[in-house]
XYZ file of C-alpha atoms in Angstrom:
656
model
C 54.358 -129.180 -74.897
C 52.051 -127.058 -72.862
C 53.419 -128.814 -69.626
C 57.259 -128.468 -70.834
C 56.454 -124.615 -71.142
C 55.012 -124.393 -67.742
C 57.684 -126.292 -66.127
C 60.247 -123.951 -67.974
C 58.511 -120.922 -66.909
C 58.139 -122.112 -63.312
C 62.057 -122.875 -63.175
C 62.560 -119.484 -64.724
C 60.439 -118.009 -62.157
C 62.028 -119.737 -59.267
C 65.307 -118.789 -60.397
C 64.545 -115.086 -60.608
C 62.878 -115.124 -56.950
C 65.189 -117.318 -55.164
C 67.980 -115.388 -53.619
C 71.304 -116.691 -54.153
C 73.903 -117.207 -51.067
C 76.157 -114.546 -52.710
C 73.076 -112.004 -52.911
C 72.708 -112.367 -49.368
C 76.395 -111.908 -48.484
C 76.321 -108.623 -50.575
C 72.942 -107.322 -48.981
C 74.694 -107.971 -45.473
C 77.717 -106.163 -46.434
C 75.738 -103.319 -47.794
C 73.499 -102.762 -44.957
C 76.247 -103.853 -42.097
C 79.509 -101.853 -43.341
C 81.279 -103.475 -40.166
C 81.208 -106.781 -41.943
C 83.173 -105.230 -44.536
C 85.934 -103.155 -42.689
C 86.436 -105.272 -39.591
C 87.805 -108.505 -41.198
C 90.494 -106.331 -42.915
C 91.271 -104.116 -39.747
C 95.016 -103.771 -39.400
C 96.057 -104.433 -35.788
C 99.608 -103.259 -36.201
C 98.939 -100.025 -38.054
C 95.497 -98.908 -36.664
C 95.201 -100.122 -33.217
C 97.507 -97.592 -31.438
C 95.974 -94.379 -33.393
C 92.552 -95.743 -32.663
C 93.104 -96.409 -28.702
C 94.780 -92.808 -28.342
C 91.650 -91.223 -30.492
C 89.052 -93.209 -28.365
C 90.511 -92.140 -25.118
C 90.469 -88.447 -26.424
C 87.018 -89.050 -27.751
C 85.818 -90.405 -24.678
C 86.782 -87.245 -22.840
C 84.847 -85.093 -25.249
C 81.772 -87.501 -25.115
C 81.576 -87.593 -21.592
C 81.712 -83.425 -21.015
C 79.651 -83.082 -23.926
C 76.899 -85.885 -22.814
C 76.813 -84.075 -19.471
C 76.470 -80.690 -20.769
C 73.808 -81.752 -23.845
C 71.535 -83.667 -21.411
C 71.150 -80.444 -19.365
C 70.718 -78.601 -22.669
C 67.838 -81.009 -23.294
C 66.126 -80.463 -19.934
C 66.972 -83.728 -18.525
C 69.476 -85.348 -16.074
C 73.048 -85.263 -16.754
C 73.352 -89.124 -16.614
C 71.309 -89.678 -19.261
C 73.785 -87.805 -21.496
C 76.422 -90.574 -20.594
C 73.839 -93.285 -21.920
C 73.550 -90.767 -25.051
C 77.247 -90.797 -25.512
C 77.463 -94.679 -25.520
C 74.650 -96.550 -27.208
C 74.417 -94.280 -30.544
C 78.238 -94.820 -30.746
C 77.853 -98.471 -30.727
C 74.907 -98.635 -33.361
C 76.577 -96.283 -35.843
C 79.839 -97.899 -35.640
C 78.074 -101.253 -36.977
C 75.789 -99.555 -39.425
C 77.439 -96.409 -40.526
C 80.175 -95.968 -42.972
C 81.842 -92.839 -41.756
C 85.120 -93.707 -40.481
C 85.396 -90.483 -38.630
C 82.355 -89.833 -37.791
C 81.699 -89.804 -33.874
C 77.956 -89.969 -33.145
C 76.479 -89.086 -29.745
C 74.741 -86.441 -27.866
C 74.419 -83.090 -30.083
C 73.639 -79.903 -29.236
C 71.245 -78.898 -32.281
C 69.001 -81.907 -31.266
C 69.191 -81.445 -27.760
C 67.897 -77.863 -28.179
C 64.989 -79.257 -30.453
C 64.169 -82.011 -27.677
C 64.254 -79.704 -25.103
C 61.082 -77.874 -26.335
C 59.188 -80.872 -26.023
C 60.217 -81.543 -22.558
C 59.643 -78.181 -21.412
C 56.208 -78.217 -22.836
C 55.106 -81.680 -21.625
C 56.559 -81.776 -18.239
C 57.329 -78.085 -17.311
C 59.673 -77.358 -14.432
C 56.599 -76.048 -12.144
C 55.502 -79.963 -12.185
C 58.410 -80.884 -10.264
C 56.329 -79.705 -7.019
C 53.350 -81.627 -8.195
C 55.137 -84.804 -8.681
C 55.706 -87.275 -6.060
C 59.133 -86.731 -4.261
C 59.680 -90.463 -3.697
C 62.383 -91.906 -5.631
C 61.678 -94.313 -8.464
C 63.184 -97.961 -8.753
C 64.968 -96.795 -11.870
C 68.367 -95.377 -10.769
C 67.224 -93.804 -7.687
C 65.865 -90.613 -9.607
C 62.831 -88.912 -8.700
C 59.381 -89.375 -10.977
C 59.966 -85.733 -12.273
C 63.155 -86.651 -13.979
C 62.036 -90.046 -15.448
C 59.216 -88.218 -16.866
C 61.376 -85.832 -18.584
C 63.625 -88.387 -19.988
C 60.849 -90.463 -21.451
C 59.662 -87.389 -23.353
C 63.074 -87.070 -24.651
C 63.198 -90.729 -25.417
C 60.167 -90.521 -27.330
C 61.289 -87.654 -29.464
C 64.329 -89.739 -30.317
C 62.521 -92.812 -30.976
C 59.963 -90.822 -33.319
C 62.794 -89.219 -34.897
C 64.564 -92.537 -35.603
C 61.266 -94.175 -37.199
C 61.127 -90.889 -39.556
C 64.832 -91.372 -40.584
C 64.403 -95.236 -41.282
C 61.159 -94.320 -42.983
C 63.124 -91.782 -45.379
C 65.726 -94.397 -45.803
C 62.951 -97.139 -47.179
C 61.809 -94.426 -49.396
C 65.514 -93.888 -50.423
C 65.237 -90.095 -49.775
C 68.977 -90.007 -48.736
C 70.118 -88.483 -51.994
C 67.410 -85.790 -52.065
C 69.726 -83.811 -49.395
C 71.281 -82.431 -52.367
C 68.891 -79.692 -51.912
C 70.685 -78.528 -48.721
C 73.891 -76.473 -50.126
C 76.874 -75.836 -48.271
C 75.868 -72.367 -47.299
C 72.701 -73.555 -45.844
C 74.104 -76.065 -43.761
C 76.893 -73.551 -42.452
C 74.478 -70.895 -41.721
C 72.031 -73.329 -39.766
C 74.864 -75.044 -37.821
C 76.222 -71.468 -36.880
C 72.790 -70.157 -35.983
C 72.446 -73.284 -33.907
C 75.727 -72.974 -32.155
C 74.766 -69.492 -31.286
C 71.753 -70.712 -29.482
C 73.543 -73.334 -27.640
C 76.086 -70.461 -26.646
C 72.951 -68.370 -25.364
C 71.524 -71.330 -23.409
C 74.864 -71.650 -21.553
C 74.761 -67.957 -20.313
C 72.891 -68.519 -17.251
C 75.238 -71.122 -16.120
C 78.423 -68.783 -17.229
C 77.129 -66.188 -15.197
C 75.634 -68.401 -12.456
C 72.034 -67.003 -12.874
C 68.889 -68.546 -11.976
C 66.546 -68.242 -15.233
C 63.641 -69.746 -16.287
C 63.292 -71.657 -19.518
C 62.763 -69.375 -22.505
C 61.894 -70.541 -26.031
C 59.911 -70.137 -28.984
C 60.056 -67.287 -31.657
C 62.699 -64.595 -30.570
C 63.420 -66.314 -27.756
C 67.254 -65.691 -28.431
C 66.529 -62.221 -27.788
C 64.319 -62.583 -24.868
C 66.984 -64.319 -22.810
C 69.521 -61.594 -23.417
C 66.771 -59.082 -22.374
C 66.304 -60.902 -19.184
C 69.969 -61.289 -18.548
C 70.421 -57.387 -18.910
C 67.241 -56.867 -16.665
C 68.574 -59.334 -13.819
C 72.360 -58.039 -14.386
C 72.671 -57.503 -10.352
C 72.286 -61.487 -9.849
C 75.128 -62.482 -11.646
C 77.525 -64.367 -9.312
C 80.846 -62.950 -9.798
C 82.583 -65.988 -8.583
C 80.757 -68.103 -11.321
C 81.865 -65.471 -14.010
C 85.307 -65.417 -12.748
C 85.683 -69.132 -12.931
C 83.811 -69.277 -16.409
C 86.443 -66.800 -17.778
C 89.298 -68.470 -16.188
C 88.279 -71.855 -17.787
C 87.680 -70.395 -21.279
C 90.941 -68.598 -21.232
C 92.801 -72.017 -20.166
C 90.846 -74.043 -22.587
C 91.553 -71.612 -25.866
C 95.284 -71.349 -24.906
C 95.955 -74.766 -24.585
C 94.025 -75.972 -27.485
C 95.635 -73.507 -29.544
C 99.077 -74.689 -28.158
C 98.220 -78.190 -29.073
C 97.173 -77.231 -32.361
C 100.410 -75.498 -33.412
C 102.591 -77.957 -31.770
C 100.553 -81.142 -32.703
C 103.234 -82.467 -35.044
C 106.054 -82.250 -32.657
C 104.335 -83.809 -29.894
C 102.769 -87.358 -30.363
C 99.828 -87.027 -27.678
C 98.159 -83.801 -27.326
C 97.174 -82.645 -23.755
C 93.450 -83.539 -22.868
C 92.870 -80.153 -21.528
C 89.188 -80.982 -20.986
C 89.931 -83.832 -18.701
C 92.529 -81.943 -16.517
C 90.066 -79.091 -16.192
C 87.192 -81.238 -14.890
C 89.616 -82.829 -12.697
C 91.049 -79.893 -11.207
C 87.702 -77.873 -10.919
C 86.068 -80.780 -9.168
C 88.782 -81.314 -6.845
C 88.777 -77.687 -6.076
C 85.016 -77.208 -5.795
C 85.078 -80.232 -3.082
C 88.096 -78.863 -1.135
C 86.661 -75.581 -0.784
C 82.784 -76.300 -0.672
C 81.897 -73.974 -3.150
C 78.393 -75.418 -3.405
C 77.561 -74.015 -0.162
C 80.205 -71.370 0.431
C 79.475 -69.030 -2.709
C 76.456 -70.788 -4.023
C 77.907 -72.597 -7.396
C 75.483 -74.896 -8.999
C 77.167 -78.272 -9.447
C 76.333 -81.383 -11.626
C 74.886 -83.044 -8.641
C 74.391 -86.790 -8.066
C 75.230 -89.043 -10.974
C 73.822 -92.774 -10.491
C 76.041 -95.597 -11.239
C 75.308 -98.384 -13.762
C 72.782 -98.645 -16.780
C 69.068 -99.218 -16.192
C 67.133 -102.070 -17.820
C 65.852 -101.171 -21.313
C 62.095 -99.828 -21.271
C 60.027 -98.831 -24.461
C 59.392 -95.156 -24.663
C 56.128 -93.905 -24.038
C 54.030 -94.243 -27.191
C 50.980 -92.455 -26.075
C 52.810 -89.138 -26.284
C 54.315 -89.605 -29.864
C 51.733 -87.347 -31.442
C 52.514 -84.779 -29.064
C 56.247 -84.776 -30.121
C 55.951 -84.979 -33.777
C 57.111 -81.558 -34.793
C 60.243 -82.067 -32.648
C 60.913 -85.444 -33.890
C 60.656 -84.190 -37.582
C 63.342 -81.364 -36.653
C 65.455 -84.209 -35.085
C 65.507 -86.263 -37.885
C 66.285 -83.590 -40.488
C 68.728 -81.315 -38.523
C 70.505 -84.309 -37.181
C 70.626 -86.100 -40.309
C 71.882 -83.192 -42.371
C 74.465 -82.140 -39.972
C 75.626 -85.798 -39.645
C 75.670 -86.155 -43.550
C 77.793 -83.032 -44.008
C 80.437 -84.446 -41.609
C 80.609 -87.874 -43.194
C 80.828 -86.329 -46.771
C 83.528 -84.214 -45.358
C 85.583 -86.997 -43.956
C 84.723 -89.223 -46.801
C 86.349 -86.610 -49.292
C 89.092 -85.909 -47.105
C 90.367 -89.458 -46.784
C 89.286 -90.700 -50.124
C 86.693 -93.151 -49.362
C 82.786 -93.313 -50.420
C 79.709 -93.351 -48.330
C 76.200 -94.236 -49.217
C 73.644 -91.421 -48.539
C 70.729 -93.686 -47.886
C 72.952 -96.068 -45.357
C 73.849 -93.141 -43.133
C 69.942 -92.446 -42.969
C 69.402 -95.963 -41.654
C 72.512 -95.860 -39.349
C 71.450 -92.750 -37.622
C 67.825 -93.897 -37.462
C 68.695 -97.326 -35.665
C 71.127 -95.329 -33.641
C 67.964 -93.256 -32.335
C 65.463 -95.942 -32.116
C 67.489 -98.631 -30.188
C 69.113 -95.782 -27.892
C 65.605 -94.631 -27.151
C 64.852 -97.908 -25.270
C 68.147 -97.108 -22.952
C 66.839 -93.483 -21.970
C 68.851 -91.725 -24.247
C 68.150 -88.213 -25.848
C 68.518 -87.716 -29.512
C 71.793 -88.251 -31.147
C 73.712 -87.100 -34.149
C 77.164 -86.523 -35.169
C 78.965 -83.203 -33.944
C 81.699 -81.320 -35.651
C 84.037 -80.896 -32.718
C 84.328 -84.804 -32.042
C 84.840 -85.377 -35.837
C 87.584 -82.834 -35.730
C 88.881 -84.266 -32.544
C 89.160 -87.817 -34.333
C 90.764 -85.916 -37.443
C 93.462 -84.405 -34.982
C 94.479 -87.282 -32.912
C 94.951 -89.400 -36.031
C 91.940 -91.962 -35.903
C 91.976 -94.470 -38.805
C 88.657 -96.423 -38.222
C 85.424 -96.589 -36.312
C 87.361 -98.646 -33.802
C 88.187 -95.266 -32.223
C 84.650 -94.735 -31.216
C 84.291 -98.341 -30.091
C 87.146 -97.926 -27.627
C 85.745 -94.650 -26.546
C 82.734 -96.632 -25.309
C 84.719 -98.820 -23.208
C 86.203 -95.599 -21.186
C 82.324 -94.140 -20.968
C 81.370 -97.441 -19.588
C 84.430 -96.987 -17.019
C 82.977 -93.550 -16.374
C 79.103 -94.623 -16.048
C 79.953 -97.695 -13.567
C 82.808 -96.101 -11.619
C 83.679 -92.685 -12.027
C 80.418 -90.946 -12.565
C 79.755 -90.191 -8.680
C 83.029 -88.323 -8.561
C 81.561 -85.867 -11.122
C 79.080 -84.395 -8.375
C 81.186 -81.708 -7.649
C 81.858 -80.290 -11.241
C 80.765 -76.866 -11.286
C 78.003 -76.048 -14.063
C 79.984 -73.130 -15.215
C 83.169 -75.161 -16.016
C 81.172 -77.197 -17.958
C 79.546 -74.576 -19.939
C 82.750 -73.186 -20.598
C 84.034 -76.533 -22.120
C 80.770 -76.375 -24.163
C 81.310 -72.928 -25.439
C 84.935 -73.438 -26.377
C 83.988 -76.848 -28.163
C 81.625 -74.886 -30.179
C 84.430 -72.776 -31.837
C 84.534 -74.903 -35.164
C 80.833 -73.729 -35.813
C 81.123 -70.287 -34.583
C 84.335 -69.549 -36.762
C 82.068 -70.563 -39.942
C 81.430 -66.586 -39.598
C 84.704 -66.337 -41.621
C 82.851 -68.147 -44.530
C 80.872 -64.967 -45.297
C 84.205 -63.507 -47.049
C 84.481 -66.657 -49.165
C 80.786 -66.556 -50.334
C 80.688 -62.729 -51.226
C 83.650 -63.273 -53.421
C 82.486 -66.602 -55.008
C 78.859 -65.969 -55.275
C 76.909 -63.010 -53.735
C 73.226 -64.777 -54.015
C 74.761 -67.621 -51.823
C 76.079 -64.951 -49.243
C 72.664 -63.448 -49.217
C 71.233 -67.099 -48.589
C 73.732 -67.381 -45.674
C 72.932 -64.225 -43.917
C 69.091 -64.873 -44.023
C 69.303 -68.579 -43.006
C 71.284 -67.496 -39.895
C 68.885 -64.496 -39.145
C 66.030 -67.110 -39.362
C 67.794 -69.699 -37.456
C 68.698 -67.277 -34.432
C 65.018 -65.848 -34.536
C 63.054 -69.042 -34.740
C 65.167 -72.523 -34.471
C 67.473 -74.605 -36.685
C 64.649 -76.483 -38.300
C 63.011 -73.477 -39.491
C 66.256 -71.874 -40.618
C 67.182 -75.098 -42.802
C 63.796 -75.079 -44.372
C 64.137 -71.412 -45.221
C 67.241 -71.746 -46.764
C 66.303 -74.853 -48.812
C 63.244 -72.953 -49.981
C 65.418 -69.925 -50.800
C 68.117 -71.567 -52.666
C 65.230 -73.606 -54.905
C 63.691 -70.427 -55.680
C 66.635 -68.566 -56.668
C 67.480 -71.401 -59.299
C 63.864 -71.660 -60.446
C 63.876 -67.708 -61.073
C 67.211 -67.958 -62.823
C 66.541 -71.277 -65.166
C 63.812 -69.762 -67.417
C 66.283 -66.859 -68.704
C 68.996 -69.364 -69.577
C 66.876 -72.025 -71.192
C 65.432 -69.233 -73.780
C 69.273 -68.579 -74.506
C 70.991 -71.959 -75.334
C 69.460 -75.527 -74.706
C 72.302 -77.752 -75.882
C 73.629 -81.350 -74.719
C 77.174 -81.654 -73.510
C 79.334 -82.793 -76.431
C 82.533 -84.631 -76.058
C 85.003 -84.407 -78.918
C 88.604 -86.160 -78.948
C 91.641 -85.312 -80.884
C 94.605 -87.024 -80.880
C 97.833 -85.533 -82.063
C 100.786 -87.425 -82.848
C 103.911 -86.364 -81.550
C 107.703 -87.264 -82.209
C 109.621 -88.259 -79.184
C 112.100 -91.082 -78.248
C 109.049 -93.345 -78.477
C 105.995 -92.929 -80.393
C 103.434 -91.430 -77.707
C 99.772 -90.149 -78.060
C 98.681 -86.708 -76.706
C 94.876 -86.488 -76.280
C 93.058 -83.384 -76.131
C 89.440 -83.748 -74.912
C 87.007 -80.699 -75.381
C 83.794 -80.738 -73.579
C 81.310 -77.791 -74.063
C 79.126 -77.064 -70.959
C 75.861 -75.185 -72.233
C 73.933 -75.168 -69.244
C 74.011 -73.729 -65.760
C 76.224 -75.279 -62.835
C 74.232 -75.099 -59.704
C 73.653 -77.332 -56.743
C 71.074 -79.462 -58.774
C 73.616 -80.553 -61.196
C 76.674 -80.130 -59.811
C 77.309 -83.797 -58.628
C 75.823 -85.111 -61.813
C 78.345 -83.066 -63.984
C 80.953 -84.380 -61.580
C 80.137 -87.952 -62.248
C 79.649 -87.437 -65.925
C 83.043 -86.046 -66.344
C 84.937 -88.335 -64.294
C 83.278 -91.293 -66.019
C 84.504 -89.721 -69.628
C 87.977 -89.779 -68.009
C 87.798 -93.158 -66.607
C 86.344 -94.304 -70.012
C 89.306 -93.063 -71.710
C 91.829 -94.606 -69.387
C 90.202 -98.008 -70.180
C 89.814 -97.505 -73.911
C 92.018 -95.379 -76.693
C 90.728 -94.597 -80.026
C 92.898 -95.053 -83.214
C 94.742 -91.811 -84.322
C 92.938 -88.984 -85.985
C 89.446 -90.630 -84.771
C 86.952 -88.198 -83.809
C 83.887 -89.755 -81.162
C 80.948 -87.958 -79.943
C 78.995 -88.707 -76.796
C 76.098 -87.075 -75.770
C 76.001 -85.872 -72.236
C 73.241 -83.802 -70.286
C 74.104 -81.931 -67.278
C 70.140 -80.462 -66.780
C 68.083 -80.957 -63.849
C 67.197 -84.449 -64.969
C 69.514 -87.238 -63.917
C 70.054 -88.870 -67.258
C 72.132 -91.738 -67.840
C 75.568 -91.484 -69.155
C 76.278 -91.152 -72.785
C 77.697 -94.157 -74.454
C 80.022 -94.343 -77.322
C 79.599 -97.131 -80.008
C 83.374 -97.616 -80.288
C 85.490 -100.789 -80.201
C 87.938 -100.919 -77.220
C 91.473 -101.177 -78.049
C 94.685 -101.814 -75.906
C 95.412 -98.697 -73.437
C 98.250 -96.820 -74.064
C 100.279 -96.431 -70.870
C 102.592 -93.319 -72.581
C 99.477 -91.263 -73.532
C 99.296 -87.752 -72.123
C 95.827 -86.268 -71.614
C 94.376 -82.650 -71.518
C 91.074 -81.422 -70.884
C 89.647 -78.408 -72.300
C 85.988 -77.100 -70.754
C 84.377 -74.764 -73.101
C 82.603 -72.357 -70.702
C 81.029 -70.381 -73.378
C 77.310 -71.746 -72.690
C 78.051 -71.387 -68.892
C 75.311 -69.215 -68.234
C 75.355 -68.892 -64.369
C 76.425 -70.722 -61.443
C 76.520 -71.151 -57.571
C 78.624 -71.719 -54.820
C 78.444 -75.478 -55.420
C 79.103 -75.253 -59.061
C 82.315 -73.475 -58.345
C 83.118 -76.049 -55.715
C 82.491 -78.657 -57.847
C 84.554 -77.018 -60.919
C 87.708 -76.722 -58.597
C 87.101 -80.370 -57.296
C 87.230 -81.494 -60.859
C 90.657 -79.335 -61.578
C 92.108 -81.102 -58.436
C 91.164 -84.444 -59.298
C 92.208 -84.248 -62.963
C 95.491 -83.022 -61.690
C 95.948 -85.953 -59.189
C 95.363 -88.191 -62.447
C 98.045 -86.277 -64.290
C 95.423 -84.814 -66.550
C 95.694 -81.020 -67.445
C 92.604 -78.939 -67.271
C 91.990 -75.866 -69.297
C 88.864 -73.469 -69.361
C 88.058 -71.650 -72.344
C 85.438 -68.697 -72.615
C 85.271 -68.248 -68.792
C 83.608 -64.960 -67.645
C 85.413 -62.382 -65.636
C 83.009 -63.665 -62.252
C 83.876 -67.297 -62.687
C 87.581 -66.674 -63.078
C 87.289 -64.510 -60.016
C 85.216 -67.152 -58.183
C 87.379 -69.977 -59.095
C 90.588 -68.157 -58.021
C 89.369 -67.363 -54.550
C 87.928 -70.695 -53.920
C 90.701 -73.180 -54.740
C 94.433 -73.294 -54.623
C 95.057 -73.521 -58.307
C 98.143 -73.954 -59.943
C 99.704 -70.553 -60.279
C 102.617 -71.660 -62.574
C 100.141 -73.008 -65.318
C 97.862 -70.761 -67.008
C 94.232 -72.393 -66.953
C 91.964 -69.701 -68.284
C 91.888 -69.057 -72.062
C 89.986 -66.790 -74.223
C 89.027 -69.484 -76.620
C 89.328 -73.225 -77.309
C 91.876 -72.552 -80.206
C 94.078 -70.670 -77.656
C 94.090 -73.356 -75.222
C 95.024 -76.051 -77.926
C 97.927 -73.816 -78.927
C 99.058 -73.448 -75.520
C 99.003 -77.401 -75.416
C 101.058 -77.620 -78.713
C 103.412 -74.785 -77.634
C 104.430 -76.735 -74.111
C 104.644 -79.993 -76.301
C 107.221 -78.037 -78.546
C 109.040 -76.555 -75.678
C 109.329 -80.054 -74.076
C 110.552 -81.416 -77.161
C 113.264 -78.685 -77.487
C 114.342 -79.151 -73.816
C 114.876 -82.793 -74.452
C 117.101 -82.103 -77.661
C 118.994 -79.709 -75.648
C 119.538 -81.805 -72.758
C 121.046 -84.449 -75.308
């Protein structure tokens, strides 16, 4: 008997711990999303738009790669590598269909601090002038890219470690105002870093606290050293870029293919510089020699990892937060889902693998993602197609970029940051929706431009959490109740017997960034559950839900399911009498609930709303102005539903 028990126990143990084939397949699909979408790729519908988007993306990747490499204080050719390898890795492991991973202004600025600190400019005269066997570049250039590659490698290791610890979901503490302020401040830093190229000035590398102001102080002190030719060419390039891109935006519905003005400007400027010999005649700085080909992979130097750990953390956090915001935005826009932790793995591997190919740190960029939107990209194939054209540039066209003026390249970068810089317009929105978030935006932006993007991000997160912690104790002494769900089903008499369902949900907790996502999930579960099971007439069921800080499980109704009624009409009433306070994320989630329910043919009505909540929701979202959604009480909302029912019945009789 004992032997039989042991045998049975060993069989159960082996059954529990032996992975099945289906489990392995599911794990591979979860960790390699390309295995999920690639077999179902529709060549007929998606290949053409993906090809067009890939070509346009390649133009952006090349120009931004060259400029962001210079921004990272390394040779421009390494920016081309940084536009190639991360895009390939992310297409395999990433879930964002419209996320274009490559060189990124914010991560380039951060890695430049490590490069300039460990291999400063004055070391160029101390290193040997003989070219190395790698790409024919000097020892000085190779030392610099090794430092940048070390930052990329360690940043990727940190991101993968965060993935192992399942910290992807922890980014909910980084609210939209904080991300907006941080990226706007970082864009301001990038524009400032390009001033010396726009003006044709020779300027030492300036960084550190208040370095933003020191740069402009240096410019004004040495205003006489501005090259008029570079300034005029920069202004001309900016005007042409802005005008053509605005025309492309206005007439994109009438024209099938937008004009690649960046590519046209690069060709025209390089040709003009070559013909007029601007480098020697006017002293304009040009990109210079671009080596052909891709070097053999080499491990980044491990002996300097401890010296770049600060920059590596900045690259890991800032790059991931900015990239995740773009991935979530594209997923919301095109109705698909992403896994926050999987995005950590994708970006971590992109940085780790790319560091072996002399790449600077990578992340997703707003300009490239917006470009994929406008050109109609469908899947990650657009990024893979762009990699083919980048390879052509690396092996064939690269040397022709020798004559590209740096002032033109800087102009392309400044105009490309338009999407980040116009986020200043969000200040009006934050002021009308939630003034505390407006204050957090302003203070985060100030800290970002005074110090750095990672410092501004940390400050914004700390301020947001401190505000919520400071306000929660006051609300908890007023009312601590659970969300209660009540069902009322009213029989209506029409041509066929139908059921009209009114669901009333009482919100008795603050709705802020900490619990906004949980609130949305619980509410959608209630609606989806109702679509799956319907209760008999006059039944009242109660489900306990909790939307406090703790991520508790959804309430369950111990009810027997019945057949769904396809003719049932649903209305949802949110009782906001216990809605003590909210922030921008809470208002955003309420509007999203309203829009999603509207798409599901569910009428949403809000009762007991404060004047500030009504103002915030009205300003934030495009709510239906024809139908009233705000009511003084729950009974008033129910009366409105009944009156609409009677009006619809009268209109049906009048038609007869």
